[in-house]
PDB file of C-alpha atoms in Angstrom:
ATOM      1  CA  GLY A 190      -6.321  11.570  -3.718  1.00  0.00           C
ATOM      2  CA  ALA A 191      -9.047   9.593  -5.397  1.00  0.00           C
ATOM      3  CA  VAL A 192     -12.461   9.835  -3.777  1.00  0.00           C
ATOM      4  CA  VAL A 193     -15.119   7.165  -3.608  1.00  0.00           C
ATOM      5  CA  SER A 194     -18.537   7.930  -2.199  1.00  0.00           C
ATOM      6  CA  GLN A 195     -21.301   5.654  -0.989  1.00  0.00           C
ATOM      7  CA  HIS A 196     -24.944   6.357  -0.465  1.00  0.00           C
ATOM      8  CA  PRO A 197     -26.650   5.955   1.857  1.00  0.00           C
ATOM      9  CA  SER A 198     -24.211   5.939   4.763  1.00  0.00           C
ATOM     10  CA  TRP A 199     -26.680   4.044   6.908  1.00  0.00           C
ATOM     11  CA  VAL A 200     -30.064   2.459   6.370  1.00  0.00           C
ATOM     12  CA  ILE A 201     -32.609   0.701   8.540  1.00  0.00           C
ATOM     13  CA  CYS A 202     -35.220  -1.410   6.834  1.00  0.00           C
ATOM     14  CA  LYS A 203     -37.856  -4.005   7.587  1.00  0.00           C
ATOM     15  CA  SER A 204     -37.263  -7.670   6.890  1.00  0.00           C
ATOM     16  CA  GLY A 205     -38.309  -8.611   3.364  1.00  0.00           C
ATOM     17  CA  THR A 206     -37.599  -5.263   1.754  1.00  0.00           C
ATOM     18  CA  SER A 207     -34.870  -4.531  -0.778  1.00  0.00           C
ATOM     19  CA  VAL A 208     -32.124  -1.999  -0.254  1.00  0.00           C
ATOM     20  CA  LYS A 209     -29.961  -0.366  -2.905  1.00  0.00           C
ATOM     21  CA  ILE A 210     -26.492   0.964  -2.116  1.00  0.00           C
ATOM     22  CA  GLU A 211     -24.659   3.220  -4.556  1.00  0.00           C
ATOM     23  CA  CYS A 212     -20.908   3.472  -4.997  1.00  0.00           C
ATOM     24  CA  ARG A 213     -19.423   6.301  -7.032  1.00  0.00           C
ATOM     25  CA  SER A 214     -15.900   7.204  -8.047  1.00  0.00           C
ATOM     26  CA  LEU A 215     -15.912  10.984  -7.976  1.00  0.00           C
ATOM     27  CA  ASP A 216     -12.717  12.016  -9.716  1.00  0.00           C
ATOM     28  CA  PHE A 217     -11.585   9.006 -11.710  1.00  0.00           C
ATOM     29  CA  GLN A 218     -12.975   6.301 -13.923  1.00  0.00           C
ATOM     30  CA  ALA A 219     -13.237   2.888 -12.367  1.00  0.00           C
ATOM     31  CA  THR A 220     -13.380  -0.036 -14.742  1.00  0.00           C
ATOM     32  CA  THR A 221     -13.494  -2.338 -11.754  1.00  0.00           C
ATOM     33  CA  MET A 222     -15.313  -1.940  -8.476  1.00  0.00           C
ATOM     34  CA  PHE A 223     -15.380  -4.336  -5.558  1.00  0.00           C
ATOM     35  CA  TRP A 224     -18.015  -4.951  -2.905  1.00  0.00           C
ATOM     36  CA  TYR A 225     -17.038  -6.047   0.578  1.00  0.00           C
ATOM     37  CA  ARG A 226     -18.858  -6.953   3.713  1.00  0.00           C
ATOM     38  CA  GLN A 227     -17.454  -6.407   7.182  1.00  0.00           C
ATOM     39  CA  PHE A 228     -18.718  -7.736  10.491  1.00  0.00           C
ATOM     40  CA  PRO A 229     -17.743  -6.048  13.778  1.00  0.00           C
ATOM     41  CA  LYS A 230     -14.076  -6.464  14.687  1.00  0.00           C
ATOM     42  CA  GLN A 231     -13.431  -8.527  11.581  1.00  0.00           C
ATOM     43  CA  SER A 232     -11.614  -7.858   8.359  1.00  0.00           C
ATOM     44  CA  LEU A 233     -13.218  -7.193   4.997  1.00  0.00           C
ATOM     45  CA  MET A 234     -14.763 -10.092   3.127  1.00  0.00           C
ATOM     46  CA  LEU A 235     -14.874  -9.724  -0.642  1.00  0.00           C
ATOM     47  CA  MET A 236     -18.362 -10.380  -1.965  1.00  0.00           C
ATOM     48  CA  ALA A 237     -18.006  -9.664  -5.656  1.00  0.00           C
ATOM     49  CA  THR A 238     -15.982  -7.984  -8.352  1.00  0.00           C
ATOM     50  CA  SER A 239     -17.871  -5.682 -10.664  1.00  0.00           C
ATOM     51  CA  ASN A 240     -16.623  -4.757 -14.114  1.00  0.00           C
ATOM     52  CA  GLU A 241     -18.242  -1.987 -16.106  1.00  0.00           C
ATOM     53  CA  GLY A 242     -20.608  -3.332 -18.726  1.00  0.00           C
ATOM     54  CA  SER A 243     -20.381  -6.975 -17.727  1.00  0.00           C
ATOM     55  CA  LYS A 244     -21.751  -9.323 -15.118  1.00  0.00           C
ATOM     56  CA  ALA A 245     -20.255  -9.312 -11.674  1.00  0.00           C
ATOM     57  CA  THR A 246     -18.083 -12.147 -10.449  1.00  0.00           C
ATOM     58  CA  TYR A 247     -19.224 -13.423  -7.078  1.00  0.00           C
ATOM     59  CA  GLU A 248     -17.088 -15.046  -4.426  1.00  0.00           C
ATOM     60  CA  GLN A 249     -17.882 -18.539  -3.282  1.00  0.00           C
ATOM     61  CA  GLY A 250     -20.796 -18.608  -0.881  1.00  0.00           C
ATOM     62  CA  VAL A 251     -22.252 -15.259  -1.968  1.00  0.00           C
ATOM     63  CA  GLU A 252     -25.730 -15.565  -3.470  1.00  0.00           C
ATOM     64  CA  LYS A 253     -25.855 -13.615  -6.710  1.00  0.00           C
ATOM     65  CA  ASP A 254     -29.648 -13.528  -6.692  1.00  0.00           C
ATOM     66  CA  LYS A 255     -29.641 -12.013  -3.223  1.00  0.00           C
ATOM     67  CA  PHE A 256     -26.918  -9.459  -3.801  1.00  0.00           C
ATOM     68  CA  LEU A 257     -27.561  -7.890  -7.194  1.00  0.00           C
ATOM     69  CA  ILE A 258     -24.721  -5.837  -8.596  1.00  0.00           C
ATOM     70  CA  ASN A 259     -24.953  -3.430 -11.489  1.00  0.00           C
ATOM     71  CA  HIS A 260     -22.000  -1.514 -12.897  1.00  0.00           C
ATOM     72  CA  ALA A 261     -23.637   0.576 -15.575  1.00  0.00           C
ATOM     73  CA  SER A 262     -21.008   3.260 -15.953  1.00  0.00           C
ATOM     74  CA  LEU A 263     -17.348   3.901 -15.236  1.00  0.00           C
ATOM     75  CA  THR A 264     -18.240   5.866 -12.130  1.00  0.00           C
ATOM     76  CA  LEU A 265     -21.188   4.038 -10.627  1.00  0.00           C
ATOM     77  CA  SER A 266     -21.843   0.581  -9.249  1.00  0.00           C
ATOM     78  CA  THR A 267     -24.876  -0.439  -7.217  1.00  0.00           C
ATOM     79  CA  LEU A 268     -25.454  -3.275  -4.785  1.00  0.00           C
ATOM     80  CA  THR A 269     -29.044  -4.282  -4.121  1.00  0.00           C
ATOM     81  CA  VAL A 270     -29.747  -6.506  -1.155  1.00  0.00           C
ATOM     82  CA  THR A 271     -32.983  -8.219  -2.100  1.00  0.00           C
ATOM     83  CA  SER A 272     -35.505  -9.476   0.449  1.00  0.00           C
ATOM     84  CA  ALA A 273     -33.228  -8.450   3.275  1.00  0.00           C
ATOM     85  CA  HIS A 274     -33.222 -10.387   6.533  1.00  0.00           C
ATOM     86  CA  PRO A 275     -31.656  -9.600   9.908  1.00  0.00           C
ATOM     87  CA  GLU A 276     -28.637 -11.772   9.110  1.00  0.00           C
ATOM     88  CA  ASP A 277     -27.878  -9.406   6.215  1.00  0.00           C
ATOM     89  CA  SER A 278     -27.249  -6.621   8.707  1.00  0.00           C
ATOM     90  CA  SER A 279     -23.648  -5.608   8.229  1.00  0.00           C
ATOM     91  CA  PHE A 280     -21.258  -2.912   7.071  1.00  0.00           C
ATOM     92  CA  TYR A 281     -21.019  -2.885   3.290  1.00  0.00           C
ATOM     93  CA  ILE A 282     -18.019  -1.204   1.699  1.00  0.00           C
ATOM     94  CA  CYS A 283     -17.210  -0.655  -1.940  1.00  0.00           C
ATOM     95  CA  SER A 284     -13.867   0.075  -3.517  1.00  0.00           C
ATOM     96  CA  ALA A 285     -12.923   1.302  -6.938  1.00  0.00           C
ATOM     97  CA  ARG A 286      -9.802   0.587  -8.886  1.00  0.00           C
ATOM     98  CA  ASP A 287      -8.189   3.514 -10.628  1.00  0.00           C
ATOM     99  CA  GLY A 288      -7.525   1.990 -14.008  1.00  0.00           C
ATOM    100  CA  ALA A 289      -5.460   4.929 -15.202  1.00  0.00           C
ATOM    101  CA  GLY A 290      -3.229   4.947 -12.149  1.00  0.00           C
ATOM    102  CA  GLY A 291      -1.171   2.237 -10.562  1.00  0.00           C
ATOM    103  CA  GLY A 292      -4.151   0.033  -9.922  1.00  0.00           C
ATOM    104  CA  GLU A 293      -4.686   1.099  -6.332  1.00  0.00           C
ATOM    105  CA  GLN A 294      -8.065   0.487  -4.770  1.00  0.00           C
ATOM    106  CA  PHE A 295      -9.781   3.330  -3.018  1.00  0.00           C
ATOM    107  CA  PHE A 296     -12.553   2.602  -0.576  1.00  0.00           C
ATOM    108  CA  GLY A 297     -15.837   4.275   0.044  1.00  0.00           C
ATOM    109  CA  PRO A 298     -16.925   5.292   3.554  1.00  0.00           C
ATOM    110  CA  GLY A 299     -19.192   2.278   3.919  1.00  0.00           C
ATOM    111  CA  THR A 300     -22.916   1.728   4.393  1.00  0.00           C
ATOM    112  CA  ARG A 301     -24.279   0.348   7.612  1.00  0.00           C
ATOM    113  CA  LEU A 302     -27.348  -1.785   6.970  1.00  0.00           C
ATOM    114  CA  THR A 303     -29.644  -2.799   9.802  1.00  0.00           C
ATOM    115  CA  VAL A 304     -32.523  -5.113   8.994  1.00  0.00           C
ATOM    116  CA  LEU A 305     -35.214  -5.280  11.626  1.00  0.00           C
TER     117      LEU A 305
ATOM    118  CA  GLN B 139      -3.531 -21.403   7.543  1.00  0.00           C
ATOM    119  CA  LYS B 140      -4.673 -18.034   6.250  1.00  0.00           C
ATOM    120  CA  GLU B 141      -2.952 -16.571   3.214  1.00  0.00           C
ATOM    121  CA  VAL B 142      -2.167 -13.386   5.117  1.00  0.00           C
ATOM    122  CA  GLU B 143      -1.545 -13.398   8.840  1.00  0.00           C
ATOM    123  CA  GLN B 144      -1.718 -10.293  10.994  1.00  0.00           C
ATOM    124  CA  ASP B 145      -1.630  -9.985  14.774  1.00  0.00           C
ATOM    125  CA  PRO B 146      -5.042  -8.625  15.816  1.00  0.00           C
ATOM    126  CA  GLY B 147      -3.711  -6.735  18.833  1.00  0.00           C
ATOM    127  CA  PRO B 148      -4.819  -4.552  20.431  1.00  0.00           C
ATOM    128  CA  LEU B 149      -1.485  -2.789  20.468  1.00  0.00           C
ATOM    129  CA  SER B 150      -1.299  -0.006  23.018  1.00  0.00           C
ATOM    130  CA  VAL B 151       1.547   2.512  22.921  1.00  0.00           C
ATOM    131  CA  PRO B 152       2.238   5.921  24.481  1.00  0.00           C
ATOM    132  CA  GLU B 153       2.116   9.032  22.348  1.00  0.00           C
ATOM    133  CA  GLY B 154       5.392   9.624  20.541  1.00  0.00           C
ATOM    134  CA  ALA B 155       6.352   5.958  20.369  1.00  0.00           C
ATOM    135  CA  ILE B 156       7.474   4.183  17.231  1.00  0.00           C
ATOM    136  CA  VAL B 157       4.884   1.629  16.160  1.00  0.00           C
ATOM    137  CA  SER B 158       5.688  -1.501  14.193  1.00  0.00           C
ATOM    138  CA  LEU B 159       2.872  -3.369  12.456  1.00  0.00           C
ATOM    139  CA  ASN B 160       3.539  -6.592  10.588  1.00  0.00           C
ATOM    140  CA  CYS B 161       2.030  -9.135   8.230  1.00  0.00           C
ATOM    141  CA  THR B 162       3.271 -12.432   6.918  1.00  0.00           C
ATOM    142  CA  TYR B 163       1.977 -14.170   3.850  1.00  0.00           C
ATOM    143  CA  SER B 164       2.271 -17.563   2.253  1.00  0.00           C
ATOM    144  CA  ASN B 165       1.591 -16.922  -1.438  1.00  0.00           C
ATOM    145  CA  SER B 166       4.776 -15.938  -3.252  1.00  0.00           C
ATOM    146  CA  ALA B 167       2.690 -14.712  -6.202  1.00  0.00           C
ATOM    147  CA  PHE B 168       1.670 -11.550  -4.345  1.00  0.00           C
ATOM    148  CA  GLN B 169       3.302  -8.604  -6.077  1.00  0.00           C
ATOM    149  CA  TYR B 170       1.586  -5.525  -4.658  1.00  0.00           C
ATOM    150  CA  PHE B 171       1.383  -4.634  -1.005  1.00  0.00           C
ATOM    151  CA  MET B 172      -0.791  -2.070   0.695  1.00  0.00           C
ATOM    152  CA  TRP B 173      -1.501  -0.710   4.121  1.00  0.00           C
ATOM    153  CA  TYR B 174      -4.893   0.712   4.958  1.00  0.00           C
ATOM    154  CA  ARG B 175      -6.054   2.573   8.046  1.00  0.00           C
ATOM    155  CA  GLN B 176      -9.643   2.122   9.148  1.00  0.00           C
ATOM    156  CA  TYR B 177     -11.352   4.179  11.801  1.00  0.00           C
ATOM    157  CA  SER B 178     -14.386   2.741  13.516  1.00  0.00           C
ATOM    158  CA  ARG B 179     -17.457   2.675  11.271  1.00  0.00           C
ATOM    159  CA  LYS B 180     -15.518   4.129   8.342  1.00  0.00           C
ATOM    160  CA  GLY B 181     -14.115   2.746   5.117  1.00  0.00           C
ATOM    161  CA  PRO B 182     -10.405   1.876   4.850  1.00  0.00           C
ATOM    162  CA  GLU B 183      -8.057   4.660   3.819  1.00  0.00           C
ATOM    163  CA  LEU B 184      -5.030   3.812   1.683  1.00  0.00           C
ATOM    164  CA  LEU B 185      -1.809   4.746   3.475  1.00  0.00           C
ATOM    165  CA  MET B 186       0.954   3.044   1.539  1.00  0.00           C
ATOM    166  CA  TYR B 187       1.222   1.130  -1.725  1.00  0.00           C
ATOM    167  CA  THR B 188       4.364  -0.694  -2.786  1.00  0.00           C
ATOM    168  CA  TYR B 189       5.274  -3.241  -5.402  1.00  0.00           C
ATOM    169  CA  SER B 190       8.849  -4.118  -4.703  1.00  0.00           C
ATOM    170  CA  SER B 191      11.036  -5.220  -1.870  1.00  0.00           C
ATOM    171  CA  GLY B 192      12.606  -2.478   0.168  1.00  0.00           C
ATOM    172  CA  ASN B 193      11.401   0.595   2.004  1.00  0.00           C
ATOM    173  CA  LYS B 194       9.004   3.360   1.067  1.00  0.00           C
ATOM    174  CA  GLU B 195       8.605   6.424   3.228  1.00  0.00           C
ATOM    175  CA  ASP B 196       5.761   8.932   3.366  1.00  0.00           C
ATOM    176  CA  GLY B 197       5.871  11.413   6.211  1.00  0.00           C
ATOM    177  CA  ARG B 198       5.708   9.540   9.506  1.00  0.00           C
ATOM    178  CA  PHE B 199       4.977   6.250   7.763  1.00  0.00           C
ATOM    179  CA  THR B 200       7.478   3.758   6.368  1.00  0.00           C
ATOM    180  CA  ALA B 201       6.432   0.596   4.576  1.00  0.00           C
ATOM    181  CA  GLN B 202       8.890  -2.247   4.329  1.00  0.00           C
ATOM    182  CA  VAL B 203       8.598  -5.312   2.106  1.00  0.00           C
ATOM    183  CA  ASP B 204      10.771  -8.417   2.299  1.00  0.00           C
ATOM    184  CA  LYS B 205       9.598 -10.777  -0.411  1.00  0.00           C
ATOM    185  CA  SER B 206      12.236 -13.385   0.391  1.00  0.00           C
ATOM    186  CA  SER B 207      10.799 -13.725   3.884  1.00  0.00           C
ATOM    187  CA  LYS B 208       7.209 -13.031   2.826  1.00  0.00           C
ATOM    188  CA  TYR B 209       6.996 -10.338   5.438  1.00  0.00           C
ATOM    189  CA  ILE B 210       5.806  -6.755   5.323  1.00  0.00           C
ATOM    190  CA  SER B 211       5.871  -4.026   7.927  1.00  0.00           C
ATOM    191  CA  LEU B 212       4.483  -0.580   8.542  1.00  0.00           C
ATOM    192  CA  PHE B 213       6.348   1.742  10.883  1.00  0.00           C
ATOM    193  CA  ILE B 214       4.736   4.825  12.365  1.00  0.00           C
ATOM    194  CA  ARG B 215       7.076   7.389  13.884  1.00  0.00           C
ATOM    195  CA  ASP B 216       6.054   9.900  16.546  1.00  0.00           C
ATOM    196  CA  SER B 217       2.698   8.199  16.965  1.00  0.00           C
ATOM    197  CA  GLN B 218      -0.279  10.407  17.787  1.00  0.00           C
ATOM    198  CA  PRO B 219      -3.623   9.657  19.450  1.00  0.00           C
ATOM    199  CA  SER B 220      -5.197  10.326  16.047  1.00  0.00           C
ATOM    200  CA  ASP B 221      -3.314   7.281  14.730  1.00  0.00           C
ATOM    201  CA  SER B 222      -5.545   5.083  16.898  1.00  0.00           C
ATOM    202  CA  ALA B 223      -7.344   2.874  14.399  1.00  0.00           C
ATOM    203  CA  THR B 224      -7.283  -0.565  12.859  1.00  0.00           C
ATOM    204  CA  TYR B 225      -4.512  -1.119  10.348  1.00  0.00           C
ATOM    205  CA  LEU B 226      -5.081  -3.596   7.549  1.00  0.00           C
ATOM    206  CA  CYS B 227      -2.413  -5.025   5.314  1.00  0.00           C
ATOM    207  CA  ALA B 228      -3.521  -6.124   1.866  1.00  0.00           C
ATOM    208  CA  MET B 229      -1.872  -7.803  -1.083  1.00  0.00           C
ATOM    209  CA  SER B 230      -2.655  -8.517  -4.681  1.00  0.00           C
ATOM    210  CA  ILE B 231      -1.503 -10.507  -7.672  1.00  0.00           C
ATOM    211  CA  ARG B 232      -1.579  -8.063 -10.568  1.00  0.00           C
ATOM    212  CA  ASN B 233      -3.008 -10.479 -13.051  1.00  0.00           C
ATOM    213  CA  ALA B 234      -5.875 -11.281 -10.707  1.00  0.00           C
ATOM    214  CA  GLY B 235      -7.486  -7.923 -11.457  1.00  0.00           C
ATOM    215  CA  ASN B 236      -6.019  -6.473  -8.339  1.00  0.00           C
ATOM    216  CA  MET B 237      -8.318  -8.450  -6.102  1.00  0.00           C
ATOM    217  CA  LEU B 238      -7.049  -7.799  -2.612  1.00  0.00           C
ATOM    218  CA  THR B 239      -6.347 -10.359   0.062  1.00  0.00           C
ATOM    219  CA  PHE B 240      -6.517  -8.736   3.488  1.00  0.00           C
ATOM    220  CA  GLY B 241      -4.931  -9.508   6.779  1.00  0.00           C
ATOM    221  CA  GLY B 242      -7.261  -9.558   9.754  1.00  0.00           C
ATOM    222  CA  GLY B 243      -6.218  -6.102  10.907  1.00  0.00           C
ATOM    223  CA  THR B 244      -4.319  -4.842  13.949  1.00  0.00           C
ATOM    224  CA  ARG B 245      -6.054  -2.495  16.348  1.00  0.00           C
ATOM    225  CA  LEU B 246      -3.717   0.264  17.503  1.00  0.00           C
ATOM    226  CA  MET B 247      -4.317   2.532  20.476  1.00  0.00           C
ATOM    227  CA  VAL B 248      -2.028   5.507  21.050  1.00  0.00           C
ATOM    228  CA  LYS B 249      -2.479   6.917  24.527  1.00  0.00           C
ATOM    229  CA  PRO B 250      -1.801  10.607  25.253  1.00  0.00           C
TER     230      PRO B 250
END
C-alpha cells in the first residue's frame, strides 16, 4: 500500500521556537496533502489542505501565520509551527491523497510536539 | 448535531467475537466512506474504502454502507487482541477535494 512518512516522529522544544515537520509520500505522487491535529482521546481536526504549487487552504480558526505550510513538490509538504507555545503541544498528522488512484488518503505516523 | 456520529465506546469484547462498529451521518452529499484503524500514538491506517451502498469484504473485515439510512458499519470477524485500537469512520464528498469528515472514533478492546 501507499506509504506516507513524517519527520520527526517526536520533538520537544522551548516556548518561542519554531518547529518544522515534514510529510513525504514515498511511493506515489500527492497533489494534495492534508494536515491534522489530534488531542488525546479525540478525533482528528483538519487544519489545512495543501496543494502542490499553490497556497494552502486553512480551516476556520487556524492561524495561517502561525502554522506555515509549504507544498513544494508532489512528494513533500512541510508544516512549520512558528513561535510555538505550550498550547501548541499536540499530535500532528499529515495525509496524502493518491491522485492517480481512487483518491484515498493515506496517513503518516504522526509527530508528537511538546512545547515546554 | 455533528455531521458524523460515532459511539466513542470503549467497546470490550472477548477474543473471537464478532465486532460491529457503526457511524451515522446527516449529509446526504457524502459519496465515499472509509474506515481507519488507529493505534495509540500512531497515524490512522486505512482499512476499508467504499463508494457505493452495499457490502465490501476484505479478510476478516466487512464494510457496509446504507445510503438510504445514512448509516455505515464495519464488522470484524474472529476478533484478535491485536485488533484493539480506535476505529475512525470518515466520509468525503468527491468534489470537495476528498476532504474527510471524521467520526469521533470508537475505542475497541479485545480481551484474550
